[in-house]
Amino acid sequence: MKNIKLVRIDFRLIHGQVVTKWKNIISAQKIIIVDDKLSKDEFLSDIYVMAAPPDVSVEVLAEETFINNVASGQYDDGKTNILLLFKSISTLRRVIDNGVPFSEVQIGGLGGGVNRKSVTNGISIDNQDFDDLRAIQAKNVSVYFQVTPEEVKLTLDKVLAKVGSLS
């Protein structure tokens, strides 16, 4: 998977920070969104495709399709820099649990809501997110929080020490 230069969880998916900052940091030529629901919604998928800059291609894939693509070596040719986006931590965990290895994962944006606690600017998690992140980290994946490139990376352990209990 040497083509995948950044794995990011961001509920907004393709938006200003992604296309003006992260895309440039990794020189992304392709954005892949992994989301079962979105992959079945042609209208919304087209909106995300149109939101990307003209020099960046976009694919919206179901989890199983992405997992199969990884297994077949589709992202290993070293020719295209890929920004991989997930809308939720639970989706990422399922992909990892199905054998897709990542060395690190960036948490970049998760909205607030009932039973969610703000852990840093623009990122809120609930107990299920916490459990999923711990499970991901237990598979030797470095988990860090960083909304923009200008911010310092915060590790999962540092964030949890900062916010205390999620309950």
PDB file of C-alpha atoms in Angstrom:
ATOM      1  CA  MET A   1       0.000   0.000   0.000  1.00  0.00           C
ATOM      2  CA  LYS A   2       2.892   2.318  -0.667  1.00  0.00           C
ATOM      3  CA  ASN A   3       0.628   4.599  -2.720  1.00  0.00           C
ATOM      4  CA  ILE A   4      -1.452   5.499   0.357  1.00  0.00           C
ATOM      5  CA  LYS A   5       0.298   8.508   1.865  1.00  0.00           C
ATOM      6  CA  LEU A   6      -2.286   9.559   4.462  1.00  0.00           C
ATOM      7  CA  VAL A   7      -5.121   7.709   6.196  1.00  0.00           C
ATOM      8  CA  ARG A   8      -7.533  10.254   7.682  1.00  0.00           C
ATOM      9  CA  ILE A   9     -10.828  10.008   9.538  1.00  0.00           C
ATOM     10  CA  ASP A  10     -12.909  13.100   8.874  1.00  0.00           C
ATOM     11  CA  PHE A  11     -16.705  13.079   8.903  1.00  0.00           C
ATOM     12  CA  ARG A  12     -16.699  15.969   6.408  1.00  0.00           C
ATOM     13  CA  LEU A  13     -14.614  13.929   3.936  1.00  0.00           C
ATOM     14  CA  ILE A  14     -13.627  16.288   1.092  1.00  0.00           C
ATOM     15  CA  HIS A  15     -13.645  19.921   2.239  1.00  0.00           C
ATOM     16  CA  GLY A  16     -11.411  22.988   2.330  1.00  0.00           C
ATOM     17  CA  GLN A  17      -8.707  21.720   4.699  1.00  0.00           C
ATOM     18  CA  VAL A  18      -8.417  18.449   2.821  1.00  0.00           C
ATOM     19  CA  VAL A  19      -8.137  19.972  -0.655  1.00  0.00           C
ATOM     20  CA  THR A  20      -6.064  23.044   0.211  1.00  0.00           C
ATOM     21  CA  LYS A  21      -3.737  21.645   2.851  1.00  0.00           C
ATOM     22  CA  TRP A  22      -3.516  17.877   3.230  1.00  0.00           C
ATOM     23  CA  LYS A  23      -3.695  17.221  -0.506  1.00  0.00           C
ATOM     24  CA  ASN A  24      -0.681  19.468  -1.023  1.00  0.00           C
ATOM     25  CA  ILE A  25       1.293  18.122   1.955  1.00  0.00           C
ATOM     26  CA  ILE A  26       1.279  14.617   0.473  1.00  0.00           C
ATOM     27  CA  SER A  27       1.041  15.653  -3.213  1.00  0.00           C
ATOM     28  CA  ALA A  28      -2.147  13.607  -3.554  1.00  0.00           C
ATOM     29  CA  GLN A  29      -3.257  12.731  -7.054  1.00  0.00           C
ATOM     30  CA  LYS A  30      -6.178  10.613  -5.898  1.00  0.00           C
ATOM     31  CA  ILE A  31      -8.606  10.645  -2.991  1.00  0.00           C
ATOM     32  CA  ILE A  32     -10.304   7.405  -2.011  1.00  0.00           C
ATOM     33  CA  ILE A  33     -13.319   7.538   0.282  1.00  0.00           C
ATOM     34  CA  VAL A  34     -14.210   4.245   1.963  1.00  0.00           C
ATOM     35  CA  ASP A  35     -17.844   4.242   3.054  1.00  0.00           C
ATOM     36  CA  ASP A  36     -20.509   1.612   2.359  1.00  0.00           C
ATOM     37  CA  LYS A  37     -23.480   3.967   2.505  1.00  0.00           C
ATOM     38  CA  LEU A  38     -21.891   6.665   0.364  1.00  0.00           C
ATOM     39  CA  SER A  39     -20.717   4.117  -2.208  1.00  0.00           C
ATOM     40  CA  LYS A  40     -24.377   3.243  -2.849  1.00  0.00           C
ATOM     41  CA  ASP A  41     -25.476   6.873  -3.213  1.00  0.00           C
ATOM     42  CA  GLU A  42     -24.517   8.011  -6.705  1.00  0.00           C
ATOM     43  CA  PHE A  43     -25.809  11.560  -6.180  1.00  0.00           C
ATOM     44  CA  LEU A  44     -23.775  12.225  -3.014  1.00  0.00           C
ATOM     45  CA  SER A  45     -20.745  10.448  -4.446  1.00  0.00           C
ATOM     46  CA  ASP A  46     -20.865  12.775  -7.445  1.00  0.00           C
ATOM     47  CA  ILE A  47     -20.946  15.789  -5.120  1.00  0.00           C
ATOM     48  CA  TYR A  48     -17.716  14.643  -3.468  1.00  0.00           C
ATOM     49  CA  VAL A  49     -16.132  14.019  -6.861  1.00  0.00           C
ATOM     50  CA  MET A  50     -17.055  17.576  -7.899  1.00  0.00           C
ATOM     51  CA  ALA A  51     -15.691  18.995  -4.618  1.00  0.00           C
ATOM     52  CA  ALA A  52     -12.184  17.808  -5.416  1.00  0.00           C
ATOM     53  CA  PRO A  53      -9.731  19.915  -7.412  1.00  0.00           C
ATOM     54  CA  PRO A  54      -9.595  19.080 -11.133  1.00  0.00           C
ATOM     55  CA  ASP A  55      -6.109  17.563 -10.813  1.00  0.00           C
ATOM     56  CA  VAL A  56      -7.277  14.984  -8.255  1.00  0.00           C
ATOM     57  CA  SER A  57      -9.345  11.919  -9.077  1.00  0.00           C
ATOM     58  CA  VAL A  58     -11.851  10.622  -6.538  1.00  0.00           C
ATOM     59  CA  GLU A  59     -13.142   7.117  -5.912  1.00  0.00           C
ATOM     60  CA  VAL A  60     -15.904   6.236  -3.473  1.00  0.00           C
ATOM     61  CA  LEU A  61     -15.624   2.587  -2.495  1.00  0.00           C
ATOM     62  CA  ALA A  62     -17.476   0.122  -0.327  1.00  0.00           C
ATOM     63  CA  GLU A  63     -15.417  -1.422   2.467  1.00  0.00           C
ATOM     64  CA  GLU A  64     -15.308  -4.838   0.799  1.00  0.00           C
ATOM     65  CA  THR A  65     -14.191  -3.361  -2.528  1.00  0.00           C
ATOM     66  CA  PHE A  66     -11.376  -1.455  -0.837  1.00  0.00           C
ATOM     67  CA  ILE A  67     -10.281  -4.529   1.137  1.00  0.00           C
ATOM     68  CA  ASN A  68     -10.227  -6.597  -2.075  1.00  0.00           C
ATOM     69  CA  ASN A  69      -8.264  -3.881  -3.892  1.00  0.00           C
ATOM     70  CA  VAL A  70      -5.653  -3.889  -1.118  1.00  0.00           C
ATOM     71  CA  ALA A  71      -5.445  -7.692  -1.212  1.00  0.00           C
ATOM     72  CA  SER A  72      -4.835  -7.603  -4.975  1.00  0.00           C
ATOM     73  CA  GLY A  73      -2.010  -5.077  -4.610  1.00  0.00           C
ATOM     74  CA  GLN A  74      -3.852  -2.311  -6.416  1.00  0.00           C
ATOM     75  CA  TYR A  75      -2.241   0.426  -4.295  1.00  0.00           C
ATOM     76  CA  ASP A  76       1.342  -0.820  -4.497  1.00  0.00           C
ATOM     77  CA  ASP A  77       2.710   0.444  -7.815  1.00  0.00           C
ATOM     78  CA  GLY A  78       4.167   3.646  -6.328  1.00  0.00           C
ATOM     79  CA  LYS A  79       2.800   5.752  -9.186  1.00  0.00           C
ATOM     80  CA  THR A  80      -0.101   7.598  -7.557  1.00  0.00           C
ATOM     81  CA  ASN A  81      -0.126   9.342  -4.174  1.00  0.00           C
ATOM     82  CA  ILE A  82      -3.401   8.567  -2.422  1.00  0.00           C
ATOM     83  CA  LEU A  83      -5.237  10.338   0.387  1.00  0.00           C
ATOM     84  CA  LEU A  84      -7.513   7.766   2.028  1.00  0.00           C
ATOM     85  CA  LEU A  85     -10.586   9.105   3.830  1.00  0.00           C
ATOM     86  CA  PHE A  86     -12.978   7.437   6.243  1.00  0.00           C
ATOM     87  CA  LYS A  87     -16.107   9.072   7.618  1.00  0.00           C
ATOM     88  CA  SER A  88     -16.050   7.128  10.875  1.00  0.00           C
ATOM     89  CA  ILE A  89     -13.724   5.306  13.222  1.00  0.00           C
ATOM     90  CA  SER A  90     -15.950   2.223  13.134  1.00  0.00           C
ATOM     91  CA  THR A  91     -15.505   1.879   9.364  1.00  0.00           C
ATOM     92  CA  LEU A  92     -11.745   2.118   9.701  1.00  0.00           C
ATOM     93  CA  ARG A  93     -11.756  -0.495  12.462  1.00  0.00           C
ATOM     94  CA  ARG A  94     -13.731  -2.938  10.306  1.00  0.00           C
ATOM     95  CA  VAL A  95     -11.259  -2.460   7.451  1.00  0.00           C
ATOM     96  CA  ILE A  96      -8.296  -3.065   9.784  1.00  0.00           C
ATOM     97  CA  ASP A  97     -10.049  -6.059  11.376  1.00  0.00           C
ATOM     98  CA  ASN A  98     -10.353  -7.496   7.858  1.00  0.00           C
ATOM     99  CA  GLY A  99      -6.598  -7.521   7.446  1.00  0.00           C
ATOM    100  CA  VAL A 100      -5.734  -4.136   5.964  1.00  0.00           C
ATOM    101  CA  PRO A 101      -2.554  -2.951   7.683  1.00  0.00           C
ATOM    102  CA  PHE A 102      -1.932   0.736   8.319  1.00  0.00           C
ATOM    103  CA  SER A 103       1.054   2.098  10.210  1.00  0.00           C
ATOM    104  CA  GLU A 104      -0.670   5.307  11.275  1.00  0.00           C
ATOM    105  CA  VAL A 105      -4.075   6.956  11.231  1.00  0.00           C
ATOM    106  CA  GLN A 106      -4.902  10.630  11.509  1.00  0.00           C
ATOM    107  CA  ILE A 107      -8.097  11.697  13.259  1.00  0.00           C
ATOM    108  CA  GLY A 108      -8.968  14.983  11.588  1.00  0.00           C
ATOM    109  CA  GLY A 109     -12.604  15.758  12.183  1.00  0.00           C
ATOM    110  CA  LEU A 110     -15.432  14.152  14.131  1.00  0.00           C
ATOM    111  CA  GLY A 111     -18.530  16.161  14.949  1.00  0.00           C
ATOM    112  CA  GLY A 112     -20.195  16.677  18.285  1.00  0.00           C
ATOM    113  CA  GLY A 113     -23.459  15.254  19.503  1.00  0.00           C
ATOM    114  CA  VAL A 114     -25.166  13.406  22.306  1.00  0.00           C
ATOM    115  CA  ASN A 115     -22.708  11.475  24.500  1.00  0.00           C
ATOM    116  CA  ARG A 116     -19.734  12.852  22.540  1.00  0.00           C
ATOM    117  CA  LYS A 117     -16.918  14.670  24.273  1.00  0.00           C
ATOM    118  CA  SER A 118     -14.741  17.299  22.626  1.00  0.00           C
ATOM    119  CA  VAL A 119     -11.162  16.075  22.796  1.00  0.00           C
ATOM    120  CA  THR A 120      -9.531  18.798  20.734  1.00  0.00           C
ATOM    121  CA  ASN A 121     -10.579  21.505  18.287  1.00  0.00           C
ATOM    122  CA  GLY A 122     -13.069  20.006  15.803  1.00  0.00           C
ATOM    123  CA  ILE A 123     -12.889  16.467  17.153  1.00  0.00           C
ATOM    124  CA  SER A 124     -15.410  14.819  19.469  1.00  0.00           C
ATOM    125  CA  ILE A 125     -15.543  11.142  20.370  1.00  0.00           C
ATOM    126  CA  ASP A 126     -17.856   8.861  22.295  1.00  0.00           C
ATOM    127  CA  ASN A 127     -17.180   5.662  24.219  1.00  0.00           C
ATOM    128  CA  GLN A 128     -17.538   3.461  21.129  1.00  0.00           C
ATOM    129  CA  ASP A 129     -15.021   5.630  19.253  1.00  0.00           C
ATOM    130  CA  PHE A 130     -12.664   5.328  22.221  1.00  0.00           C
ATOM    131  CA  ASP A 131     -13.003   1.523  22.232  1.00  0.00           C
ATOM    132  CA  ASP A 132     -12.443   1.380  18.466  1.00  0.00           C
ATOM    133  CA  LEU A 133      -9.377   3.631  18.669  1.00  0.00           C
ATOM    134  CA  ARG A 134      -7.883   1.528  21.448  1.00  0.00           C
ATOM    135  CA  ALA A 135      -8.480  -1.627  19.378  1.00  0.00           C
ATOM    136  CA  ILE A 136      -6.857   0.008  16.351  1.00  0.00           C
ATOM    137  CA  GLN A 137      -3.878   1.133  18.433  1.00  0.00           C
ATOM    138  CA  ALA A 138      -3.567  -2.396  19.867  1.00  0.00           C
ATOM    139  CA  LYS A 139      -2.853  -3.593  16.309  1.00  0.00           C
ATOM    140  CA  ASN A 140       0.322  -1.483  16.273  1.00  0.00           C
ATOM    141  CA  VAL A 141      -1.293   1.416  14.435  1.00  0.00           C
ATOM    142  CA  SER A 142      -0.171   4.862  15.545  1.00  0.00           C
ATOM    143  CA  VAL A 143      -3.313   6.939  16.196  1.00  0.00           C
ATOM    144  CA  TYR A 144      -2.992  10.698  16.323  1.00  0.00           C
ATOM    145  CA  PHE A 145      -5.260  13.739  16.262  1.00  0.00           C
ATOM    146  CA  GLN A 146      -4.476  16.609  13.896  1.00  0.00           C
ATOM    147  CA  VAL A 147      -7.064  18.809  12.213  1.00  0.00           C
ATOM    148  CA  THR A 148      -4.635  20.942  10.185  1.00  0.00           C
ATOM    149  CA  PRO A 149      -0.956  20.569   9.285  1.00  0.00           C
ATOM    150  CA  GLU A 150      -0.130  23.610  11.414  1.00  0.00           C
ATOM    151  CA  GLU A 151      -1.293  21.856  14.573  1.00  0.00           C
ATOM    152  CA  VAL A 152       0.920  19.591  16.621  1.00  0.00           C
ATOM    153  CA  LYS A 153       0.047  15.898  16.392  1.00  0.00           C
ATOM    154  CA  LEU A 154      -1.585  14.659  19.582  1.00  0.00           C
ATOM    155  CA  THR A 155      -1.337  10.943  20.280  1.00  0.00           C
ATOM    156  CA  LEU A 156      -4.356   8.998  21.456  1.00  0.00           C
ATOM    157  CA  ASP A 157      -2.769   8.581  24.881  1.00  0.00           C
ATOM    158  CA  LYS A 158      -2.073  12.323  25.203  1.00  0.00           C
ATOM    159  CA  VAL A 159      -5.634  13.207  24.216  1.00  0.00           C
ATOM    160  CA  LEU A 160      -7.103  10.756  26.718  1.00  0.00           C
ATOM    161  CA  ALA A 161      -4.823  12.042  29.474  1.00  0.00           C
ATOM    162  CA  LYS A 162      -5.937  15.579  28.622  1.00  0.00           C
ATOM    163  CA  VAL A 163      -9.684  14.936  28.643  1.00  0.00           C
ATOM    164  CA  GLY A 164      -9.832  12.263  31.328  1.00  0.00           C
ATOM    165  CA  SER A 165     -12.782   9.907  31.310  1.00  0.00           C
ATOM    166  CA  LEU A 166     -15.187   9.985  28.399  1.00  0.00           C
ATOM    167  CA  SER A 167     -18.116   9.129  30.661  1.00  0.00           C
TER     168      SER A 167
END
